[in-house]
Coordinates of C-alpha atoms in Angstrom, one line a residue:
K1 CA -15.1 57.8 -1.6
Q2 CA -14.2 59.1 -5.0
V3 CA -10.6 58.8 -4.5
I4 CA -11.0 55.1 -3.6
L5 CA -13.3 54.8 -6.7
I6 CA -11.1 56.3 -8.7
S7 CA -7.0 54.9 -7.2
D8 CA -9.1 51.0 -7.4
K9 CA -9.7 51.2 -10.6
L10 CA -8.0 49.2 -13.6
T11 CA -5.3 51.3 -15.1
V12 CA -3.5 51.0 -18.7
V13 CA -0.1 50.6 -16.3
L14 CA -2.2 48.3 -13.9
V15 CA -3.3 45.8 -17.0
L16 CA -0.1 45.7 -19.0
A17 CA 2.0 44.9 -15.9
T18 CA -0.4 41.7 -15.5
L19 CA -0.7 40.4 -18.8
I20 CA 3.2 40.8 -19.8
A21 CA 4.0 39.1 -16.4
A22 CA 1.4 36.5 -16.6
F23 CA 2.2 36.1 -20.8
G24 CA 5.8 35.7 -20.1
S25 CA 5.8 33.6 -17.2
S26 CA 2.5 31.6 -16.4
F27 CA 2.1 31.0 -20.1
Q28 CA 5.2 28.6 -20.4
Y29 CA 4.2 26.7 -17.2
G30 CA 1.3 25.4 -19.4
Y31 CA 3.0 25.3 -22.2
N32 CA 5.4 22.9 -20.9
V33 CA 2.7 21.1 -19.3
S34 CA 1.5 20.1 -22.5
V35 CA 4.0 20.3 -25.1
V36 CA 5.1 17.0 -25.1
N37 CA 2.0 15.1 -25.2
S38 CA 1.0 14.9 -28.7
P39 CA 4.6 14.4 -30.7
S40 CA 5.4 11.7 -27.7
Q41 CA 5.2 9.2 -30.4
F42 CA 7.8 10.9 -33.0
M43 CA 10.1 12.2 -29.5
Q44 CA 10.7 8.4 -28.5
Q45 CA 11.3 7.6 -31.9
F46 CA 13.8 9.9 -32.1
Y47 CA 15.3 8.7 -28.5
N48 CA 14.8 5.1 -30.3
T49 CA 17.1 6.3 -33.5
T50 CA 19.6 7.7 -31.9
Y51 CA 20.5 4.7 -29.6
M52 CA 20.3 2.8 -32.5
E53 CA 23.1 5.2 -34.2
R54 CA 25.5 5.2 -31.1
Y55 CA 24.8 1.2 -30.0
H56 CA 24.1 -0.8 -33.2
S57 CA 20.7 -2.2 -31.4
P58 CA 17.4 -1.1 -30.6
M59 CA 16.5 0.5 -27.2
E60 CA 15.1 -2.0 -25.0
E61 CA 11.3 -0.9 -24.0
N62 CA 11.9 -0.4 -20.4
V63 CA 14.8 1.9 -20.9
L64 CA 12.7 3.5 -23.3
T65 CA 9.7 4.1 -20.9
L66 CA 12.4 5.1 -18.2
L67 CA 13.7 7.9 -20.4
W68 CA 10.1 9.1 -21.1
S69 CA 9.4 8.9 -17.8
L70 CA 12.0 11.1 -17.2
S71 CA 11.5 13.6 -20.3
V72 CA 8.1 13.9 -18.3
S73 CA 8.8 14.0 -15.1
M74 CA 12.0 16.2 -15.2
F75 CA 9.7 19.1 -15.4
P76 CA 7.7 19.2 -11.8
L77 CA 11.3 18.1 -10.7
G78 CA 12.5 21.6 -12.0
G79 CA 9.4 23.1 -10.8
F80 CA 10.2 21.7 -7.0
F81 CA 13.7 23.1 -7.1
G82 CA 12.4 26.2 -8.5
S83 CA 10.2 26.5 -5.7
L84 CA 13.0 26.1 -3.1
M85 CA 14.9 29.5 -5.1
V86 CA 11.6 32.0 -4.8
A87 CA 12.3 33.1 -0.8
P88 CA 16.1 34.4 -1.4
L89 CA 15.4 35.7 -5.2
V90 CA 12.3 37.6 -4.1
N91 CA 13.7 39.3 -1.4
K92 CA 17.9 40.0 -2.8
F93 CA 15.9 41.3 -6.8
G94 CA 12.5 42.1 -5.8
R95 CA 9.3 40.4 -7.4
K96 CA 9.8 42.2 -10.8
G97 CA 13.9 41.6 -11.1
T98 CA 13.0 37.8 -10.3
L99 CA 10.8 38.0 -13.1
L100 CA 13.1 38.9 -15.2
F101 CA 15.9 37.0 -13.7
N102 CA 13.8 34.1 -14.9
N103 CA 13.7 34.1 -18.0
I104 CA 17.3 32.6 -18.2
F105 CA 15.6 29.3 -17.4
S106 CA 13.2 29.6 -20.0
I107 CA 15.4 30.8 -23.4
V108 CA 18.9 28.7 -22.8
P109 CA 16.4 25.3 -22.9
A110 CA 14.6 26.5 -25.6
I111 CA 17.6 27.1 -27.8
M112 CA 18.3 23.2 -26.2
M113 CA 15.4 22.0 -26.8
G114 CA 15.0 23.2 -30.0
V115 CA 18.8 22.1 -31.8
S116 CA 18.3 17.9 -29.5
E117 CA 17.8 16.6 -32.7
I118 CA 20.6 18.4 -34.8
A119 CA 23.0 17.4 -31.8
K120 CA 21.4 13.6 -32.2
S121 CA 21.0 13.8 -28.2
Y122 CA 18.2 13.2 -26.5
E123 CA 20.1 13.8 -23.1
I124 CA 19.6 17.2 -23.6
I125 CA 15.6 17.3 -23.9
I126 CA 15.8 15.5 -20.3
V127 CA 18.4 18.3 -19.1
A128 CA 16.7 21.5 -21.3
R129 CA 13.1 20.1 -19.2
F130 CA 14.7 20.0 -15.6
I131 CA 15.8 23.9 -16.4
V132 CA 12.5 25.0 -17.8
G133 CA 10.8 23.3 -14.8
I134 CA 12.9 25.6 -12.4
C135 CA 11.7 28.2 -15.1
A136 CA 7.6 26.7 -14.4
G137 CA 8.6 26.7 -10.2
L138 CA 9.6 30.0 -10.2
S139 CA 7.3 32.1 -12.3
S140 CA 4.0 29.7 -10.5
N141 CA 4.9 31.4 -7.0
V142 CA 6.4 34.9 -8.2
V143 CA 3.6 35.8 -10.6
P144 CA 0.7 35.8 -8.5
M145 CA 2.6 37.5 -5.4
Y146 CA 3.6 40.3 -7.4
L147 CA 0.0 40.5 -9.1
G148 CA -1.1 40.6 -5.6
E149 CA 1.4 43.0 -4.2
I150 CA 0.7 45.7 -7.4
A151 CA -3.5 44.9 -7.1
P152 CA -6.2 47.0 -5.1
K153 CA -7.9 45.2 -3.0
N154 CA -10.9 45.1 -5.1
L155 CA -8.9 43.9 -7.9
R156 CA -6.7 41.4 -6.1
G157 CA -9.1 37.9 -6.6
A158 CA -9.9 39.3 -10.1
L159 CA -6.1 39.7 -11.0
G160 CA -5.1 36.6 -9.5
I161 CA -6.8 34.5 -11.5
V162 CA -4.3 35.9 -14.9
P163 CA -1.9 33.7 -14.1
Q164 CA -3.9 30.4 -14.1
L165 CA -6.0 32.2 -17.4
F166 CA -2.8 32.4 -19.0
I167 CA -1.4 28.5 -17.6
T168 CA -4.5 27.1 -19.3
V169 CA -3.8 29.6 -22.8
G170 CA -0.2 27.9 -22.7
I171 CA -1.6 24.6 -22.2
L172 CA -4.4 25.4 -25.2
C173 CA -1.9 26.6 -27.8
A174 CA 0.6 23.2 -26.9
Q175 CA -2.2 21.2 -27.9
V176 CA -3.3 23.3 -31.8
L177 CA 0.5 23.1 -32.0
G178 CA 0.5 19.5 -31.3
I179 CA -1.7 18.6 -34.1
R180 CA -0.3 16.9 -36.7
N181 CA -1.1 19.0 -40.1
I182 CA 0.9 21.9 -38.0
L183 CA 3.5 20.9 -35.6
G184 CA 3.0 17.7 -33.8
N185 CA 4.9 15.9 -36.6
S186 CA 8.6 14.4 -37.0
T187 CA 9.5 17.5 -38.6
G188 CA 8.3 20.2 -36.6
W189 CA 8.3 19.0 -33.1
T190 CA 11.9 20.3 -32.1
L191 CA 10.8 23.8 -32.9
M192 CA 7.6 23.2 -31.2
L193 CA 9.9 22.4 -28.3
G194 CA 11.9 25.8 -28.8
L195 CA 8.9 28.2 -29.3
T196 CA 8.6 28.6 -25.5
G197 CA 11.7 31.1 -25.4
I198 CA 9.3 33.3 -27.0
P199 CA 7.1 34.7 -24.2
A200 CA 10.4 34.8 -22.0
A201 CA 12.0 37.4 -24.7
I202 CA 9.0 39.3 -25.2
Q203 CA 8.6 39.7 -20.8
L204 CA 12.6 40.7 -20.8
L205 CA 12.2 43.4 -23.7
L206 CA 9.1 45.1 -21.7
L207 CA 8.7 44.5 -18.4
P208 CA 11.4 46.8 -17.4
F209 CA 9.6 49.3 -18.3
F210 CA 6.8 49.0 -15.2
P211 CA 7.0 49.6 -11.7
E212 CA 8.3 47.1 -9.3
S213 CA 6.0 45.6 -5.8
P214 CA 5.7 49.4 -4.2
R215 CA 5.1 46.7 -1.1
Y216 CA 8.4 45.6 -1.6
M217 CA 9.6 48.9 -2.0
L218 CA 8.3 50.3 0.9
I219 CA 8.0 47.2 3.8
Q220 CA 10.9 45.5 2.7
N221 CA 13.5 48.2 0.8
G222 CA 12.5 51.2 2.8
D223 CA 12.2 52.9 -0.4
E224 CA 9.2 55.2 0.3
K225 CA 10.1 57.7 -2.2
K226 CA 10.2 55.3 -4.7
A227 CA 7.1 52.7 -3.5
T228 CA 5.1 56.2 -3.9
K229 CA 6.0 56.9 -7.5
A230 CA 5.1 52.9 -8.4
L231 CA 1.6 52.9 -6.7
Q232 CA 0.9 56.7 -8.5
R233 CA 1.7 54.9 -11.4
L234 CA 0.0 51.5 -10.9
R235 CA -3.6 53.6 -9.7
G236 CA -3.6 55.9 -12.2
W237 CA -4.1 58.9 -9.6
D238 CA -1.8 61.1 -7.3
D239 CA -3.4 60.6 -3.7
V240 CA -2.5 56.9 -2.6
D241 CA -1.9 58.2 0.8
S242 CA -4.8 55.4 2.2
E243 CA -2.9 52.3 0.2
L244 CA 0.8 53.9 2.1
L245 CA -0.8 53.9 5.1
E246 CA -2.0 50.5 5.2
M247 CA 1.4 49.3 4.4
R248 CA 3.3 51.3 7.0
Q249 CA 0.8 50.0 9.4
E250 CA 1.7 46.3 7.9
D251 CA 5.5 47.6 8.5
Q252 CA 4.9 48.1 12.0
S253 CA 3.3 45.5 13.0
E254 CA 5.9 43.2 11.9
K255 CA 8.8 45.5 12.1
V256 CA 10.3 42.5 15.2
E257 CA 9.8 39.8 12.6
G258 CA 12.5 40.6 10.2
H259 CA 12.5 38.1 6.8
L260 CA 11.3 35.3 7.9
S261 CA 13.0 32.0 6.9
V262 CA 11.5 29.0 5.8
F263 CA 12.0 27.3 9.5
S264 CA 11.1 30.5 11.3
L265 CA 7.7 30.2 9.5
L266 CA 6.6 26.9 10.7
S267 CA 7.6 27.9 14.6
Q268 CA 5.8 31.3 14.3
R269 CA 2.2 30.5 16.0
S270 CA 0.9 33.3 14.5
L271 CA 0.6 32.0 11.1
R272 CA -0.1 28.1 12.2
W273 CA -3.1 27.5 10.3
Q274 CA -2.5 29.9 7.3
L275 CA 0.7 27.5 6.5
I276 CA -1.9 24.1 7.0
S277 CA -4.3 25.8 5.1
I278 CA -1.8 26.3 1.8
V279 CA -0.6 23.5 1.9
V280 CA -3.8 21.3 2.1
M281 CA -5.2 23.4 -0.6
N282 CA -1.4 23.4 -2.9
M283 CA -2.0 19.5 -2.2
G284 CA -5.7 19.1 -3.6
Q285 CA -4.8 20.9 -6.3
Q286 CA -2.3 18.7 -7.8
L287 CA -3.3 15.1 -5.9
S288 CA -6.7 15.9 -7.7
G289 CA -4.9 14.7 -10.8
V290 CA -5.5 17.7 -13.1
N291 CA -2.0 17.2 -14.6
A292 CA -2.2 13.5 -15.2
I293 CA -4.7 14.5 -18.2
Y294 CA -2.5 16.9 -19.6
Y295 CA 0.7 14.8 -19.1
Y296 CA -0.9 11.9 -20.7
A297 CA -4.1 13.2 -22.7
D298 CA -3.5 11.0 -25.8
S299 CA -3.4 7.9 -23.9
I300 CA -5.9 8.2 -21.5
Y301 CA -8.2 9.4 -24.6
G302 CA -6.5 6.6 -26.2
S303 CA -7.9 3.6 -23.7
A304 CA -11.0 5.4 -23.3
G305 CA -11.9 4.2 -26.8
V306 CA -11.2 7.7 -28.8
R307 CA -10.2 6.8 -32.2
E308 CA -6.6 8.0 -33.2
S309 CA -6.8 10.3 -35.4
D310 CA -9.5 12.1 -33.4
I311 CA -7.5 12.1 -30.3
Q312 CA -5.8 15.1 -31.4
Y313 CA -9.0 17.1 -31.6
V314 CA -10.4 16.1 -28.1
T315 CA -7.6 17.2 -26.7
V316 CA -7.7 20.7 -28.2
G317 CA -11.1 20.4 -26.9
T318 CA -10.2 20.0 -23.5
G319 CA -7.9 22.2 -23.7
A320 CA -10.6 25.5 -25.2
V321 CA -13.0 24.3 -21.8
N322 CA -10.4 24.9 -19.7
V323 CA -9.6 28.0 -20.9
F324 CA -13.3 29.0 -21.3
M325 CA -14.2 28.1 -17.4
T326 CA -11.0 29.7 -16.1
I327 CA -11.8 33.1 -17.4
T328 CA -15.8 33.0 -16.2
A329 CA -14.3 31.8 -12.3
V330 CA -14.9 34.5 -10.1
G331 CA -14.6 34.2 -6.2
T332 CA -13.5 31.5 -3.9
Q333 CA -14.6 28.2 -4.9
P334 CA -14.2 25.3 -3.2
P335 CA -12.4 22.5 -4.9
C336 CA -15.1 20.7 -6.7
G337 CA -15.3 17.0 -8.8
A338 CA -14.7 14.0 -6.4
V339 CA -17.8 11.7 -7.4
N340 CA -16.7 13.3 -11.4
V341 CA -13.8 11.9 -10.4
L342 CA -15.0 8.7 -9.2
L343 CA -17.1 8.3 -12.4
R344 CA -14.5 8.7 -14.7
A345 CA -12.5 5.4 -12.9
A346 CA -15.8 3.0 -13.3
C347 CA -15.9 4.3 -16.9
L348 CA -12.2 3.5 -17.4
C349 CA -13.0 0.2 -15.8
L350 CA -16.4 -0.9 -17.6
Q351 CA -15.0 0.7 -21.1
E352 CA -14.4 -3.0 -23.0
T353 CA -17.8 -4.5 -21.7
V354 CA -20.1 -1.0 -22.1
T355 CA -20.2 0.1 -25.7
W356 CA -21.2 3.3 -24.8
M357 CA -18.8 3.9 -22.1
P358 CA -16.1 5.8 -23.6
Y359 CA -18.5 8.8 -24.7
V360 CA -19.0 8.7 -20.4
S361 CA -15.8 8.5 -20.2
I362 CA -14.9 12.0 -22.6
A363 CA -17.7 13.8 -20.6
S364 CA -16.7 13.3 -17.4
V365 CA -13.1 14.2 -18.0
I366 CA -14.4 17.7 -19.3
V367 CA -17.0 18.4 -16.5
Y368 CA -13.7 17.0 -14.3
V369 CA -11.2 19.9 -16.2
I370 CA -14.6 22.7 -15.9
G371 CA -15.3 21.7 -11.9
H372 CA -11.1 22.4 -11.5
A373 CA -11.1 25.2 -13.6
I374 CA -13.6 27.4 -11.4
G375 CA -12.1 26.5 -8.2
P376 CA -9.0 24.5 -7.3
S377 CA -6.9 25.5 -10.0
P378 CA -6.7 29.4 -9.6
I379 CA -7.4 29.7 -6.0
P380 CA -4.4 28.2 -4.0
Y381 CA -2.1 31.1 -5.0
V382 CA -4.5 33.7 -4.6
V383 CA -5.0 32.6 -1.0
A384 CA -1.5 32.5 -0.4
T385 CA -1.0 35.4 -1.1
E386 CA -4.2 37.2 1.0
M387 CA -2.5 34.8 4.1
F388 CA 0.7 36.0 4.4
R389 CA 2.2 39.9 5.4
Q390 CA 4.9 41.4 3.3
T391 CA 7.6 39.5 5.3
A392 CA 6.6 35.6 5.6
R393 CA 4.8 35.8 2.2
P394 CA 8.4 34.8 0.2
A395 CA 8.8 31.8 2.5
A396 CA 5.5 30.8 2.7
F397 CA 5.1 30.7 -1.5
M398 CA 8.1 28.7 -1.1
V399 CA 6.4 26.1 1.1
A400 CA 3.5 26.5 -1.4
G401 CA 5.0 25.7 -4.5
S402 CA 7.5 23.4 -3.1
V403 CA 4.3 21.3 -2.1
H404 CA 2.6 22.0 -5.3
W405 CA 5.1 20.7 -7.4
L406 CA 6.4 17.6 -5.5
S407 CA 2.2 16.6 -5.8
N408 CA 2.7 17.4 -9.9
F409 CA 5.7 15.3 -9.9
I410 CA 4.1 12.3 -8.0
V411 CA 1.6 12.7 -10.5
G412 CA 3.8 12.8 -13.4
S413 CA 5.9 9.9 -12.4
D414 CA 3.4 7.4 -11.2
F415 CA 0.4 6.7 -13.2
S416 CA 0.5 2.8 -12.6
L417 CA -2.5 2.1 -10.8
G418 CA -4.6 3.1 -14.1
P419 CA -8.0 4.1 -13.4
Y420 CA -8.3 3.4 -10.1
S421 CA -5.7 6.6 -9.3
F422 CA -8.6 8.1 -9.8
I423 CA -10.1 6.8 -6.8
I424 CA -7.4 8.3 -4.8
F425 CA -8.0 11.7 -6.4
A426 CA -10.9 11.4 -5.6
V427 CA -11.1 11.0 -2.0
I428 CA -8.1 13.8 -1.8
C429 CA -10.9 16.0 -3.7
L430 CA -13.3 15.6 -0.9
V431 CA -10.8 16.1 1.7
T432 CA -9.4 19.3 0.3
L433 CA -12.8 20.5 -0.1
I434 CA -13.9 19.9 3.4
Y435 CA -10.9 21.0 4.9
I436 CA -11.4 24.7 3.0
W437 CA -15.4 24.4 3.8
L438 CA -14.8 24.4 8.0
V439 CA -11.4 26.5 8.2
V440 CA -10.4 28.9 5.3
P441 CA -12.0 32.2 5.6
E442 CA -13.6 34.3 2.4
T443 CA -10.9 37.2 1.8
K444 CA -12.8 39.1 -0.8
K445 CA -12.0 43.1 -0.6
K446 CA -10.1 42.2 2.4
T447 CA -6.8 43.9 2.9
F448 CA -3.6 41.6 3.7
L449 CA -3.8 43.2 7.6
E450 CA -7.7 42.2 8.0
V451 CA -6.9 38.7 6.6
F452 CA -4.0 38.0 9.2
Q453 CA -6.7 39.2 11.7
M454 CA -9.7 37.2 10.7
F455 CA -6.6 34.2 11.3
A456 CA -5.5 35.7 14.5
K457 CA -8.6 34.0 16.6
R458 CA -8.0 30.8 15.3
N459 CA -4.3 31.3 15.5
K460 CA -5.1 32.3 19.3
V461 CA -3.3 35.5 18.9
E462 CA -4.1 39.4 18.7
L463 CA -2.7 41.7 16.4
N464 CA -1.1 45.3 18.2
L465 CA 0.0 47.7 15.8
G466 CA 0.7 50.1 18.7
D467 CA 4.6 51.5 18.8
G468 CA 6.8 49.9 20.8
D469 CA 5.0 46.9 21.5
L470 CA 5.7 43.5 20.1
P471 CA 3.4 42.7 16.5
L472 CA 1.8 39.5 17.9
K473 CA 1.1 38.5 21.6
E474 CA -0.7 35.3 22.8
L475 CA -4.4 35.0 23.5
K476 CA -5.1 34.4 27.3
E477 CA -8.6 32.0 26.9
S478 CA -11.1 31.3 29.5
P479 CA -12.3 27.8 29.7
Q480 CA -15.8 29.1 28.2
D481 CA -13.9 30.0 25.1
A482 CA -11.6 27.1 24.7
Q483 CA -14.7 24.8 24.6
K484 CA -16.0 27.4 21.9
A485 CA -13.0 26.7 20.1
T486 CA -13.1 24.9 16.5
P487 CA -11.4 21.1 16.5
F488 CA -9.5 22.9 13.7

């Protein structure tokens, strides 16, 4: 009992590996979500000035709108393509190796955006936003995977929230730097865009000193010696036999499967409901519309009646609330905020006829951000790590990440319905909540095999760890069992 308590505690190596991975990768995701919001007017002025110098005529309004929409939406589009690269990279380079490789997609676009004004090219910004989007697409999948595999089962949920915490900190930092007196002005916006390369450089220097995922080394590489050494460093304790035994059992249970591709993942009956669940949760997370607030915060608050001089401070306040609520998030909370999103839509519709409605509108945005931070924001990636075993996990994250970033792209590129968009967001929040309530089990303090066993009944398969047996067998149901089965 004492060994279990000691091996499951936080150690210095585990804490530092978590912080460096999250700061060097997840922070950039959040930073680049919000970085173009505050200096948008100065960036658009640069676009127009550059166009004038080239073609000796002002840029048409619709062309400027198109270019700015591209500047915003290229980031989630890059994230989508980054998600498609997850499975091949993590299988080839490992979890830590992929994070180190991914820094290329941060440092290069940071330099590009930093010199864009000198080069007099807005095209560089658009291309760089796509490349840094690839970085975010990879990191948003690989960091939770890495942390979920190095964490003991009792700390997996807590450490799984750390990437989302750093995303919100990145958003807040971009909002603070975007204040007019700091970098959100005509002379500081290029530096503000280029700062995204600093966390990547720090991670590139420090992360090599920390262990690779022991599960990756044992189950996928078959190197038990290195896996044992890495696990001992992470746990701060020599006796890690119980965890190694659990890994061997997982390895034995999926020997027949090998590395699963996305296509084979889709055909696996044993993973059917896990796959549906991560698709629903990632769609619900992004199509709740939360990133619309960060992409277009200034215009949303302006339309709500906030004075132009105060918008930047209201935006920073929203980011601070988001960070605080993410820190306090514990457990697997279901998505919330459907009623509040409807309230937000009503506020925007009535703000011109009701004098006090702008204040209600601001309050509803803050409450909505709180609701998102304590549940749908951090949980999908934590649960995705827990729902899939080692060989299926890369392909599963590839699917989850693709859905996540495609939904993000839709929200970022199409906000044409105005306040009525929030009605659609509210319906999506409600549907996601109902699905999670009915289908997704509690995974707290469960091993990966225990979670898999919980889904086995719903998938109508059984897990067999015996030597020489196939890992999965279909259950032969009686008519009575079939009648008891849930419709989901």
